[in-house]
């Protein structure tokens, strides 16, 4: 357990809420802010010593580290750069750690803004989902200056299974993008495989049970096949969130010149899933599109 | 070890050769046939008790089980149904076991032809590659009548890590297709992820080392990333073989009505890899196409 610090946490959603809880249980003095204030009040009531604030600026006052886990680039700019944003309240030398999955561009923009104010900044998107947040077993991918990272890392340990500095500011977001790109076509291929198996009259579960020992194996195959075959799509990351992430990937690829033909096509497939009413289904719902 | 049987093995390629060797070492009396006769002669010289034959028909005479592992549907018809094919030499009650990755159609055709002659038939494609064949650690996916499968299974145990009856004749081939469909888009996604990482200036190996603990994990990610990043494409199944398999998958899907958009597109990507001179590169060479 790290030395107790004064910390602020902005955004108490399905990820941020449990993460802030781990910080409080690890002995840090936590002040929370949430756009819907009731959540912040409830959090403070449930965690001894925790307080809530009415603005990010107020939450950030006196904090050594300010964490954020919000929806997207615009939400992130609002809680940091606006007049009532955190940056206006942070003391020089304090560090901003962003757990939002956002663009590498906004990560660099916030780093520059922080630097100008004498603040540190770490872009630190996570993977592991709601369960990972609740169990304190997230993978955290960081972009930062090494000396800033070194200060933030012991505090993030409260909810990390693995936490790694991947490079300069923006590198955390870029690493998270690599993860999402690898997953997109993988789930589509698994969907096609299961769909093909069912159409061929095979026992798809028995097929997976056999082939999962070989070169087709994946975490998705081991953990999502059963629910996919049952048509249950409420076991993880939602389609609309995945589309947000893929939009970030595709925009970054447009800048860097990287070619992502399958990621781009799977994004379009997810658009069709959304049109089927699947915005909130989990990412494995690509199979539902094949089975219309 | 199973009771010693008289067996024939047709096709001593990189897969069939080691498989026939395991049969000989397990005490079975093996007669081999190969289109290029020299390989069969060499095999017989190296394995005490083994013999070679000049035609499939001659090899099959007196065998309890005749195995084949040849190139494609046409090769398979040639070694079974032609006048000098195995079926003309097999005694009633003998069993034909086909380890070729072929169409479900030809599997059903050979089953019917075998049945009419009083023979049994098992379609039994394998996965695990050359290493799996050499180490006797193949996964074998079978389609057959249960009582026929029960006779063949103890003999196949000579080179099986897992051997499973998946359903009636053709089901082994269909199961292998599910495996290839699952792999096709997975490798493309992994290629896009690595390509994106490099283009973004990340240390791609470090990225994979971090994300392989989560939902993007796959056998391909764990076993092929290093060689893909090094541009080494000589570590497994060749592009031209994958295209043969994908052609079978796409033809079967055309019959069954299954939709395979990504498998179809990845097949086209492999056509581009072939045009780059990559017919014999391994399947992970999809990344080379992105990096042209």
PDB file of C-alpha atoms in Angstrom, chain B residues 110-231:
ATOM      1  CA  UNK B 110     -16.155 -40.961 -50.305  1.00  0.00           C
ATOM      2  CA  UNK B 111     -18.300 -42.165 -47.414  1.00  0.00           C
ATOM      3  CA  UNK B 112     -21.050 -43.169 -49.859  1.00  0.00           C
ATOM      4  CA  UNK B 113     -18.596 -44.869 -52.220  1.00  0.00           C
ATOM      5  CA  UNK B 114     -17.001 -46.703 -49.291  1.00  0.00           C
ATOM      6  CA  UNK B 115     -20.369 -47.783 -47.912  1.00  0.00           C
ATOM      7  CA  UNK B 116     -21.363 -49.271 -51.292  1.00  0.00           C
ATOM      8  CA  UNK B 117     -18.191 -51.389 -51.176  1.00  0.00           C
ATOM      9  CA  UNK B 118     -18.711 -52.526 -47.589  1.00  0.00           C
ATOM     10  CA  UNK B 119     -15.993 -50.201 -46.292  1.00  0.00           C
ATOM     11  CA  UNK B 120     -16.013 -47.690 -43.439  1.00  0.00           C
ATOM     12  CA  UNK B 121     -14.923 -44.054 -43.828  1.00  0.00           C
ATOM     13  CA  UNK B 122     -13.772 -41.337 -41.434  1.00  0.00           C
ATOM     14  CA  UNK B 123     -13.022 -37.752 -42.455  1.00  0.00           C
ATOM     15  CA  UNK B 124     -10.390 -36.686 -39.966  1.00  0.00           C
ATOM     16  CA  UNK B 125      -8.600 -33.406 -40.762  1.00  0.00           C
ATOM     17  CA  UNK B 126      -6.032 -32.301 -38.220  1.00  0.00           C
ATOM     18  CA  UNK B 127      -4.667 -29.142 -36.702  1.00  0.00           C
ATOM     19  CA  UNK B 128      -1.380 -28.591 -34.915  1.00  0.00           C
ATOM     20  CA  UNK B 129       0.869 -28.188 -37.937  1.00  0.00           C
ATOM     21  CA  UNK B 130       4.119 -29.879 -38.783  1.00  0.00           C
ATOM     22  CA  UNK B 131       5.308 -29.668 -35.162  1.00  0.00           C
ATOM     23  CA  UNK B 132       2.099 -31.346 -33.996  1.00  0.00           C
ATOM     24  CA  UNK B 133       2.577 -34.131 -36.528  1.00  0.00           C
ATOM     25  CA  UNK B 134       6.214 -34.642 -35.547  1.00  0.00           C
ATOM     26  CA  UNK B 135       5.459 -34.621 -31.818  1.00  0.00           C
ATOM     27  CA  UNK B 136       2.358 -36.791 -32.154  1.00  0.00           C
ATOM     28  CA  UNK B 137       0.274 -33.984 -30.667  1.00  0.00           C
ATOM     29  CA  UNK B 138      -2.350 -33.297 -33.322  1.00  0.00           C
ATOM     30  CA  UNK B 139      -5.952 -32.307 -32.785  1.00  0.00           C
ATOM     31  CA  UNK B 140      -8.123 -34.597 -34.936  1.00  0.00           C
ATOM     32  CA  UNK B 141     -11.686 -33.612 -35.887  1.00  0.00           C
ATOM     33  CA  UNK B 142     -13.725 -36.556 -37.098  1.00  0.00           C
ATOM     34  CA  UNK B 143     -16.896 -37.209 -39.044  1.00  0.00           C
ATOM     35  CA  UNK B 144     -18.019 -40.846 -39.190  1.00  0.00           C
ATOM     36  CA  UNK B 145     -20.511 -43.458 -38.075  1.00  0.00           C
ATOM     37  CA  UNK B 146     -19.847 -44.035 -34.358  1.00  0.00           C
ATOM     38  CA  UNK B 147     -18.981 -47.750 -34.674  1.00  0.00           C
ATOM     39  CA  UNK B 148     -16.477 -47.015 -37.447  1.00  0.00           C
ATOM     40  CA  UNK B 149     -14.951 -44.151 -35.453  1.00  0.00           C
ATOM     41  CA  UNK B 150     -14.574 -46.459 -32.442  1.00  0.00           C
ATOM     42  CA  UNK B 151     -12.363 -48.789 -34.494  1.00  0.00           C
ATOM     43  CA  UNK B 152     -10.168 -46.043 -35.940  1.00  0.00           C
ATOM     44  CA  UNK B 153      -9.710 -43.915 -32.822  1.00  0.00           C
ATOM     45  CA  UNK B 154      -7.250 -46.174 -30.917  1.00  0.00           C
ATOM     46  CA  UNK B 155      -4.966 -46.291 -33.964  1.00  0.00           C
ATOM     47  CA  UNK B 156      -5.082 -42.500 -34.515  1.00  0.00           C
ATOM     48  CA  UNK B 157      -4.058 -42.163 -30.863  1.00  0.00           C
ATOM     49  CA  UNK B 158      -0.491 -42.731 -32.115  1.00  0.00           C
ATOM     50  CA  UNK B 159      -0.300 -39.059 -33.097  1.00  0.00           C
ATOM     51  CA  UNK B 160      -3.275 -37.403 -31.367  1.00  0.00           C
ATOM     52  CA  UNK B 161      -3.316 -34.992 -28.447  1.00  0.00           C
ATOM     53  CA  UNK B 162      -7.096 -34.754 -28.860  1.00  0.00           C
ATOM     54  CA  UNK B 163      -9.323 -36.829 -31.142  1.00  0.00           C
ATOM     55  CA  UNK B 164     -13.072 -36.258 -31.196  1.00  0.00           C
ATOM     56  CA  UNK B 165     -16.085 -37.511 -33.158  1.00  0.00           C
ATOM     57  CA  UNK B 166     -17.985 -34.377 -34.172  1.00  0.00           C
ATOM     58  CA  UNK B 167     -20.908 -35.937 -36.065  1.00  0.00           C
ATOM     59  CA  UNK B 168     -21.794 -37.837 -39.231  1.00  0.00           C
ATOM     60  CA  UNK B 169     -19.476 -38.031 -42.285  1.00  0.00           C
ATOM     61  CA  UNK B 170     -18.357 -34.543 -43.340  1.00  0.00           C
ATOM     62  CA  UNK B 171     -18.448 -33.202 -39.769  1.00  0.00           C
ATOM     63  CA  UNK B 172     -14.686 -33.455 -39.346  1.00  0.00           C
ATOM     64  CA  UNK B 173     -14.130 -31.253 -42.388  1.00  0.00           C
ATOM     65  CA  UNK B 174     -16.797 -28.783 -41.263  1.00  0.00           C
ATOM     66  CA  UNK B 175     -15.135 -28.534 -37.849  1.00  0.00           C
ATOM     67  CA  UNK B 176     -11.757 -27.829 -39.443  1.00  0.00           C
ATOM     68  CA  UNK B 177     -13.425 -25.062 -41.475  1.00  0.00           C
ATOM     69  CA  UNK B 178     -14.725 -23.439 -38.282  1.00  0.00           C
ATOM     70  CA  UNK B 179     -11.130 -23.408 -37.043  1.00  0.00           C
ATOM     71  CA  UNK B 180      -9.809 -21.731 -40.208  1.00  0.00           C
ATOM     72  CA  UNK B 181     -12.607 -19.142 -40.264  1.00  0.00           C
ATOM     73  CA  UNK B 182     -11.841 -18.210 -36.643  1.00  0.00           C
ATOM     74  CA  UNK B 183      -8.142 -17.816 -37.460  1.00  0.00           C
ATOM     75  CA  UNK B 184      -8.466 -15.784 -40.685  1.00  0.00           C
ATOM     76  CA  UNK B 185      -9.804 -12.511 -39.280  1.00  0.00           C
ATOM     77  CA  UNK B 186      -7.941 -12.973 -36.019  1.00  0.00           C
ATOM     78  CA  UNK B 187      -4.562 -12.851 -37.766  1.00  0.00           C
ATOM     79  CA  UNK B 188      -5.644  -9.873 -39.865  1.00  0.00           C
ATOM     80  CA  UNK B 189      -6.712  -7.995 -36.728  1.00  0.00           C
ATOM     81  CA  UNK B 190      -3.449  -8.816 -35.005  1.00  0.00           C
ATOM     82  CA  UNK B 191      -1.617  -7.590 -38.123  1.00  0.00           C
ATOM     83  CA  UNK B 192      -3.537  -4.306 -38.104  1.00  0.00           C
ATOM     84  CA  UNK B 193      -2.844  -3.904 -34.377  1.00  0.00           C
ATOM     85  CA  UNK B 194       0.918  -4.426 -34.791  1.00  0.00           C
ATOM     86  CA  UNK B 195       1.039  -2.237 -37.896  1.00  0.00           C
ATOM     87  CA  UNK B 196      -0.843   0.530 -36.067  1.00  0.00           C
ATOM     88  CA  UNK B 197       1.491   0.237 -33.074  1.00  0.00           C
ATOM     89  CA  UNK B 198       4.606   0.573 -35.232  1.00  0.00           C
ATOM     90  CA  UNK B 199       3.149   3.465 -37.224  1.00  0.00           C
ATOM     91  CA  UNK B 200       2.295   5.220 -33.951  1.00  0.00           C
ATOM     92  CA  UNK B 201       5.902   4.927 -32.806  1.00  0.00           C
ATOM     93  CA  UNK B 202       5.131   2.525 -29.964  1.00  0.00           C
ATOM     94  CA  UNK B 203       7.349  -0.383 -28.930  1.00  0.00           C
ATOM     95  CA  UNK B 204       4.991  -2.984 -30.416  1.00  0.00           C
ATOM     96  CA  UNK B 205       6.524  -5.900 -28.506  1.00  0.00           C
ATOM     97  CA  UNK B 206       6.061  -4.059 -25.209  1.00  0.00           C
ATOM     98  CA  UNK B 207       2.458  -3.257 -26.133  1.00  0.00           C
ATOM     99  CA  UNK B 208       1.695  -6.910 -26.834  1.00  0.00           C
ATOM    100  CA  UNK B 209       3.456  -7.970 -23.654  1.00  0.00           C
ATOM    101  CA  UNK B 210       0.986  -5.797 -21.730  1.00  0.00           C
ATOM    102  CA  UNK B 211      -2.275  -6.416 -23.623  1.00  0.00           C
ATOM    103  CA  UNK B 212      -1.829 -10.178 -23.958  1.00  0.00           C
ATOM    104  CA  UNK B 213      -3.113 -10.475 -20.388  1.00  0.00           C
ATOM    105  CA  UNK B 214      -6.555  -9.243 -21.378  1.00  0.00           C
ATOM    106  CA  UNK B 215      -9.477  -9.568 -23.766  1.00  0.00           C
ATOM    107  CA  UNK B 216      -7.289  -9.208 -26.880  1.00  0.00           C
ATOM    108  CA  UNK B 217      -5.266 -12.334 -26.017  1.00  0.00           C
ATOM    109  CA  UNK B 218      -4.942 -15.136 -28.540  1.00  0.00           C
ATOM    110  CA  UNK B 219      -2.661 -18.056 -29.361  1.00  0.00           C
ATOM    111  CA  UNK B 220      -1.562 -16.133 -32.435  1.00  0.00           C
ATOM    112  CA  UNK B 221      -0.720 -13.077 -30.306  1.00  0.00           C
ATOM    113  CA  UNK B 222       1.359 -15.178 -27.932  1.00  0.00           C
ATOM    114  CA  UNK B 223       3.091 -17.303 -30.586  1.00  0.00           C
ATOM    115  CA  UNK B 224       3.435 -15.173 -33.719  1.00  0.00           C
ATOM    116  CA  UNK B 225       3.931 -11.550 -32.625  1.00  0.00           C
ATOM    117  CA  UNK B 226       7.699 -11.802 -32.349  1.00  0.00           C
ATOM    118  CA  UNK B 227       8.160 -13.336 -35.797  1.00  0.00           C
ATOM    119  CA  UNK B 228       5.611 -10.954 -37.367  1.00  0.00           C
ATOM    120  CA  UNK B 229       7.483  -7.947 -36.000  1.00  0.00           C
ATOM    121  CA  UNK B 230      10.736  -9.421 -37.318  1.00  0.00           C
ATOM    122  CA  UNK B 231       9.175  -9.963 -40.763  1.00  0.00           C
TER     123      UNK B 231
END
